[in-house]
C-alpha cells in the first residue's frame, strides 16, 4: 500500500456544527471508533497467520495504522459531539469483553486464501457503510471523516484482493468455498464484535451485556444508514472476491434483495423497540 495517507490535520475540524449532530448516528459512530481503533490486534492475528510472508506482514501493519487512525478521527468527532464521551474508558471496556484469537497461527477460515476472502468482505462492507454514512449525515466534519474512511476501505479491499490472487495460485480453493466464506463473513456482521462495541460505547457503567439487546440496538441503526447504490457496489465487489463475475445481472438482483432486507430489518427492529438502548 502507498505510504502517502491523510492525517487528522487534514480534517476540517473548525467546520463542526453541533446543531446538525444526529444523536442516533452519534451512538453508532462511538461504536465504530472502538472497532476501527482495534485494528492493531487484527494486525497481530494476520501477522501470525502469514508468519513467513514479510511483504504481507509489512502491508498489514500499515493497514492497521490506518485503521487505528480511523478510530482516532471518529473518536475525536464523537468527543466534539458529546463532551462526556470517554473514549479511553469505552475502549478498555470493549477490549476486556471482546477478544480476538491472537494465539492463532492458522486462519480461522481454513486457509490463507480464505482469510483474504474474508478480509475483502470486511473492507468492502465498511467502505459501503462509511460511504452511506457520508451521504446520510448533515454534520460537515463527520461527512469529511466518512468520505476519507470510505476511500481508505476501498483501497484496503484492493490490497487484500491483490494478495488473494497471489495466494490462489498456491492454494487453489474452489469458487464454491470462496463463496461460502464470503457468505459466512457477511452473516458475521451481527456477531458479538459490533454489538459489544455499541454496548461498550453507550451503556451505563453498571449495565450488563445482553447480546440480543445490544445487537438489535446497533443493527437497527446501522441498517437504516445504508444506501442502495453503496449496497450494489458492495455486492459486485463481494462477488469478485468470491470468484464470480461482478458484471452479471444476478449482482443487481442480489444487491436489490440485500438492500430490501436491510431496510425491512431496520424497520422491524425499530418497531420492536430495538432502538431503545
GROMACS .gro file of C-alpha atoms in nm:
model
  277
    1UNK     CA    1   0.000   0.000   0.000
    2UNK     CA    2   0.109   0.356  -0.063
    3UNK     CA    3   0.286   0.532   0.223
    4UNK     CA    4   0.100   0.856   0.141
    5UNK     CA    5  -0.200   0.900   0.363
    6UNK     CA    6  -0.414   1.170   0.516
    7UNK     CA    7  -0.371   1.278   0.877
    8UNK     CA    8  -0.606   1.416   1.141
    9UNK     CA    9  -0.482   1.764   1.046
   10UNK     CA   10  -0.649   1.720   0.706
   11UNK     CA   11  -0.995   1.706   0.867
   12UNK     CA   12  -1.176   2.047   0.875
   13UNK     CA   13  -1.249   2.032   1.247
   14UNK     CA   14  -1.329   2.404   1.258
   15UNK     CA   15  -1.643   2.343   1.049
   16UNK     CA   16  -1.806   2.133   1.322
   17UNK     CA   17  -2.177   2.216   1.360
   18UNK     CA   18  -2.329   2.073   1.675
   19UNK     CA   19  -2.679   2.165   1.562
   20UNK     CA   20  -2.653   1.902   1.286
   21UNK     CA   21  -2.549   1.610   1.507
   22UNK     CA   22  -2.797   1.323   1.498
   23UNK     CA   23  -2.790   1.157   1.844
   24UNK     CA   24  -2.866   0.815   1.697
   25UNK     CA   25  -2.583   0.845   1.444
   26UNK     CA   26  -2.357   0.961   1.726
   27UNK     CA   27  -2.416   0.629   1.905
   28UNK     CA   28  -2.302   0.418   1.611
   29UNK     CA   29  -2.003   0.646   1.549
   30UNK     CA   30  -1.889   0.590   1.907
   31UNK     CA   31  -1.908   0.215   1.849
   32UNK     CA   32  -1.729   0.242   1.515
   33UNK     CA   33  -1.442   0.434   1.676
   34UNK     CA   34  -1.374   0.138   1.906
   35UNK     CA   35  -1.381  -0.125   1.630
   36UNK     CA   36  -1.159   0.078   1.398
   37UNK     CA   37  -0.905   0.161   1.669
   38UNK     CA   38  -0.874  -0.211   1.745
   39UNK     CA   39  -0.701  -0.265   1.409
   40UNK     CA   40  -0.369  -0.325   1.583
   41UNK     CA   41  -0.497  -0.650   1.730
   42UNK     CA   42  -0.617  -0.766   1.389
   43UNK     CA   43  -0.266  -0.700   1.256
   44UNK     CA   44  -0.120  -0.928   1.525
   45UNK     CA   45  -0.359  -1.204   1.421
   46UNK     CA   46  -0.284  -1.154   1.049
   47UNK     CA   47   0.091  -1.149   1.103
   48UNK     CA   48   0.062  -1.478   1.294
   49UNK     CA   49  -0.136  -1.635   1.009
   50UNK     CA   50   0.108  -1.503   0.745
   51UNK     CA   51   0.415  -1.566   0.958
   52UNK     CA   52   0.657  -1.637   0.670
   53UNK     CA   53   0.530  -1.361   0.438
   54UNK     CA   54   0.728  -1.046   0.524
   55UNK     CA   55   0.578  -0.847   0.236
   56UNK     CA   56   0.224  -0.909   0.352
   57UNK     CA   57   0.312  -0.851   0.717
   58UNK     CA   58   0.459  -0.507   0.643
   59UNK     CA   59   0.150  -0.406   0.447
   60UNK     CA   60  -0.080  -0.546   0.716
   61UNK     CA   61   0.091  -0.332   0.980
   62UNK     CA   62   0.045  -0.025   0.760
   63UNK     CA   63  -0.320  -0.121   0.713
   64UNK     CA   64  -0.358  -0.145   1.091
   65UNK     CA   65  -0.209   0.201   1.143
   66UNK     CA   66  -0.464   0.343   0.901
   67UNK     CA   67  -0.747   0.159   1.075
   68UNK     CA   68  -0.633   0.297   1.411
   69UNK     CA   69  -0.633   0.646   1.260
   70UNK     CA   70  -0.993   0.592   1.151
   71UNK     CA   71  -1.073   0.519   1.514
   72UNK     CA   72  -0.892   0.832   1.629
   73UNK     CA   73  -1.078   1.051   1.381
   74UNK     CA   74  -1.417   0.907   1.470
   75UNK     CA   75  -1.340   0.934   1.842
   76UNK     CA   76  -1.233   1.296   1.808
   77UNK     CA   77  -1.557   1.380   1.629
   78UNK     CA   78  -1.762   1.189   1.889
   79UNK     CA   79  -1.593   1.383   2.170
   80UNK     CA   80  -1.680   1.709   1.996
   81UNK     CA   81  -2.041   1.595   1.960
   82UNK     CA   82  -2.060   1.464   2.318
   83UNK     CA   83  -1.822   1.627   2.565
   84UNK     CA   84  -1.890   1.345   2.814
   85UNK     CA   85  -1.772   1.067   2.582
   86UNK     CA   86  -1.470   0.895   2.742
   87UNK     CA   87  -1.309   0.706   2.456
   88UNK     CA   88  -1.029   0.552   2.663
   89UNK     CA   89  -1.271   0.404   2.915
   90UNK     CA   90  -1.504   0.277   2.642
   91UNK     CA   91  -1.215   0.119   2.451
   92UNK     CA   92  -1.089  -0.058   2.763
   93UNK     CA   93  -1.439  -0.188   2.826
   94UNK     CA   94  -1.461  -0.312   2.466
   95UNK     CA   95  -1.127  -0.495   2.460
   96UNK     CA   96  -1.189  -0.652   2.801
   97UNK     CA   97  -1.518  -0.800   2.680
   98UNK     CA   98  -1.435  -0.887   2.318
   99UNK     CA   99  -1.113  -1.072   2.238
  100UNK     CA  100  -0.964  -1.177   1.905
  101UNK     CA  101  -0.790  -1.516   1.863
  102UNK     CA  102  -0.440  -1.365   1.893
  103UNK     CA  103  -0.287  -1.702   1.978
  104UNK     CA  104  -0.395  -1.849   1.642
  105UNK     CA  105  -0.121  -1.941   1.394
  106UNK     CA  106  -0.359  -2.058   1.122
  107UNK     CA  107  -0.656  -1.877   0.973
  108UNK     CA  108  -0.994  -1.941   1.129
  109UNK     CA  109  -1.115  -1.956   0.765
  110UNK     CA  110  -0.919  -2.275   0.696
  111UNK     CA  111  -0.659  -2.128   0.459
  112UNK     CA  112  -0.475  -1.808   0.384
  113UNK     CA  113  -0.683  -1.760   0.072
  114UNK     CA  114  -0.996  -1.796   0.282
  115UNK     CA  115  -0.865  -1.539   0.528
  116UNK     CA  116  -0.806  -1.293   0.244
  117UNK     CA  117  -1.155  -1.351   0.104
  118UNK     CA  118  -1.296  -1.268   0.447
  119UNK     CA  119  -1.083  -0.955   0.473
  120UNK     CA  120  -1.206  -0.841   0.131
  121UNK     CA  121  -1.565  -0.879   0.251
  122UNK     CA  122  -1.496  -0.673   0.563
  123UNK     CA  123  -1.326  -0.393   0.371
  124UNK     CA  124  -1.592  -0.356   0.103
  125UNK     CA  125  -1.860  -0.376   0.371
  126UNK     CA  126  -1.704  -0.093   0.569
  127UNK     CA  127  -1.646   0.112   0.255
  128UNK     CA  128  -2.015   0.089   0.166
  129UNK     CA  129  -2.109   0.167   0.528
  130UNK     CA  130  -1.900   0.481   0.554
  131UNK     CA  131  -1.998   0.586   0.203
  132UNK     CA  132  -2.362   0.555   0.307
  133UNK     CA  133  -2.295   0.749   0.628
  134UNK     CA  134  -2.128   1.026   0.426
  135UNK     CA  135  -2.437   1.052   0.208
  136UNK     CA  136  -2.673   1.040   0.507
  137UNK     CA  137  -2.536   1.274   0.772
  138UNK     CA  138  -2.563   1.651   0.763
  139UNK     CA  139  -2.282   1.742   1.001
  140UNK     CA  140  -1.995   1.859   0.772
  141UNK     CA  141  -1.698   1.730   0.974
  142UNK     CA  142  -1.843   1.381   1.004
  143UNK     CA  143  -1.914   1.384   0.631
  144UNK     CA  144  -1.547   1.466   0.567
  145UNK     CA  145  -1.426   1.192   0.803
  146UNK     CA  146  -1.657   0.930   0.650
  147UNK     CA  147  -1.551   1.030   0.298
  148UNK     CA  148  -1.185   0.965   0.377
  149UNK     CA  149  -1.254   0.640   0.561
  150UNK     CA  150  -1.474   0.506   0.279
  151UNK     CA  151  -1.195   0.572   0.028
  152UNK     CA  152  -0.940   0.405   0.253
  153UNK     CA  153  -1.153   0.095   0.298
  154UNK     CA  154  -1.194   0.056  -0.077
  155UNK     CA  155  -0.816   0.082  -0.116
  156UNK     CA  156  -0.776  -0.176   0.159
  157UNK     CA  157  -1.008  -0.410  -0.032
  158UNK     CA  158  -0.779  -0.379  -0.334
  159UNK     CA  159  -0.477  -0.457  -0.116
  160UNK     CA  160  -0.629  -0.775   0.024
  161UNK     CA  161  -0.764  -0.876  -0.317
  162UNK     CA  162  -0.418  -0.842  -0.472
  163UNK     CA  163  -0.274  -1.080  -0.214
  164UNK     CA  164  -0.576  -1.309  -0.254
  165UNK     CA  165  -0.491  -1.355  -0.622
  166UNK     CA  166  -0.132  -1.435  -0.527
  167UNK     CA  167  -0.236  -1.700  -0.275
  168UNK     CA  168  -0.497  -1.855  -0.502
  169UNK     CA  169  -0.213  -1.956  -0.731
  170UNK     CA  170  -0.077  -2.169  -0.446
  171UNK     CA  171  -0.386  -2.293  -0.266
  172UNK     CA  172  -0.644  -2.306  -0.545
  173UNK     CA  173  -0.953  -2.316  -0.324
  174UNK     CA  174  -1.275  -2.353  -0.520
  175UNK     CA  175  -1.515  -2.076  -0.608
  176UNK     CA  176  -1.779  -2.253  -0.401
  177UNK     CA  177  -1.551  -2.244  -0.097
  178UNK     CA  178  -1.477  -1.875  -0.159
  179UNK     CA  179  -1.850  -1.804  -0.188
  180UNK     CA  180  -1.928  -1.990   0.134
  181UNK     CA  181  -1.659  -1.795   0.321
  182UNK     CA  182  -1.791  -1.467   0.179
  183UNK     CA  183  -2.148  -1.550   0.281
  184UNK     CA  184  -2.032  -1.659   0.626
  185UNK     CA  185  -1.843  -1.335   0.680
  186UNK     CA  186  -2.144  -1.127   0.571
  187UNK     CA  187  -2.358  -1.308   0.829
  188UNK     CA  188  -2.099  -1.233   1.096
  189UNK     CA  189  -2.196  -0.867   1.071
  190UNK     CA  190  -2.439  -0.945   1.352
  191UNK     CA  191  -2.184  -1.120   1.572
  192UNK     CA  192  -2.058  -1.005   1.911
  193UNK     CA  193  -1.794  -0.758   1.789
  194UNK     CA  194  -2.024  -0.479   1.672
  195UNK     CA  195  -2.287  -0.546   1.937
  196UNK     CA  196  -2.029  -0.537   2.214
  197UNK     CA  197  -1.869  -0.221   2.073
  198UNK     CA  198  -2.208  -0.050   2.075
  199UNK     CA  199  -2.262  -0.164   2.433
  200UNK     CA  200  -1.914  -0.056   2.547
  201UNK     CA  201  -1.956   0.288   2.391
  202UNK     CA  202  -2.312   0.363   2.501
  203UNK     CA  203  -2.423   0.156   2.802
  204UNK     CA  204  -2.425   0.282   3.160
  205UNK     CA  205  -2.122   0.162   3.362
  206UNK     CA  206  -2.324  -0.086   3.566
  207UNK     CA  207  -2.542  -0.217   3.285
  208UNK     CA  208  -2.484  -0.586   3.198
  209UNK     CA  209  -2.425  -0.702   2.843
  210UNK     CA  210  -2.701  -0.888   2.662
  211UNK     CA  211  -2.610  -0.981   2.307
  212UNK     CA  212  -2.964  -0.986   2.169
  213UNK     CA  213  -3.047  -0.643   2.310
  214UNK     CA  214  -2.730  -0.469   2.202
  215UNK     CA  215  -2.712  -0.638   1.862
  216UNK     CA  216  -3.064  -0.515   1.788
  217UNK     CA  217  -2.972  -0.167   1.911
  218UNK     CA  218  -2.671  -0.149   1.681
  219UNK     CA  219  -2.809  -0.321   1.373
  220UNK     CA  220  -3.135  -0.126   1.378
  221UNK     CA  221  -2.940   0.197   1.349
  222UNK     CA  222  -2.669   0.068   1.113
  223UNK     CA  223  -2.902  -0.096   0.861
  224UNK     CA  224  -3.106   0.226   0.838
  225UNK     CA  225  -2.796   0.412   0.718
  226UNK     CA  226  -2.718   0.204   0.408
  227UNK     CA  227  -2.798   0.348   0.065
  228UNK     CA  228  -2.882   0.130  -0.234
  229UNK     CA  229  -2.601   0.245  -0.463
  230UNK     CA  230  -2.343   0.153  -0.199
  231UNK     CA  231  -2.504  -0.185  -0.138
  232UNK     CA  232  -2.498  -0.251  -0.514
  233UNK     CA  233  -2.128  -0.166  -0.536
  234UNK     CA  234  -2.055  -0.384  -0.233
  235UNK     CA  235  -2.241  -0.678  -0.388
  236UNK     CA  236  -2.029  -0.655  -0.702
  237UNK     CA  237  -1.704  -0.643  -0.504
  238UNK     CA  238  -1.813  -0.934  -0.284
  239UNK     CA  239  -1.887  -1.142  -0.594
  240UNK     CA  240  -1.544  -1.054  -0.731
  241UNK     CA  241  -1.374  -1.174  -0.411
  242UNK     CA  242  -1.579  -1.495  -0.432
  243UNK     CA  243  -1.459  -1.557  -0.788
  244UNK     CA  244  -1.788  -1.466  -0.957
  245UNK     CA  245  -1.840  -1.221  -1.243
  246UNK     CA  246  -1.931  -0.885  -1.083
  247UNK     CA  247  -2.091  -0.763  -1.407
  248UNK     CA  248  -2.358  -1.032  -1.430
  249UNK     CA  249  -2.724  -0.940  -1.390
  250UNK     CA  250  -2.761  -1.152  -1.075
  251UNK     CA  251  -2.541  -0.899  -0.891
  252UNK     CA  252  -2.814  -0.640  -0.937
  253UNK     CA  253  -3.077  -0.885  -0.813
  254UNK     CA  254  -2.867  -0.974  -0.509
  255UNK     CA  255  -2.798  -0.611  -0.423
  256UNK     CA  256  -3.165  -0.512  -0.451
  257UNK     CA  257  -3.266  -0.806  -0.234
  258UNK     CA  258  -2.996  -0.730   0.024
  259UNK     CA  259  -3.095  -0.365   0.041
  260UNK     CA  260  -3.460  -0.454   0.085
  261UNK     CA  261  -3.372  -0.697   0.364
  262UNK     CA  262  -3.164  -0.430   0.539
  263UNK     CA  263  -3.446  -0.176   0.524
  264UNK     CA  264  -3.702  -0.429   0.644
  265UNK     CA  265  -3.474  -0.541   0.926
  266UNK     CA  266  -3.418  -0.182   1.035
  267UNK     CA  267  -3.791  -0.114   1.033
  268UNK     CA  268  -3.871  -0.433   1.226
  269UNK     CA  269  -3.610  -0.360   1.490
  270UNK     CA  270  -3.736  -0.005   1.529
  271UNK     CA  271  -4.097  -0.125   1.560
  272UNK     CA  272  -3.994  -0.386   1.816
  273UNK     CA  273  -3.820  -0.127   2.031
  274UNK     CA  274  -3.470  -0.227   1.926
  275UNK     CA  275  -3.360   0.136   1.919
  276UNK     CA  276  -3.445   0.193   2.284
  277UNK     CA  277  -3.090   0.124   2.403
   0.00000   0.00000   0.00000
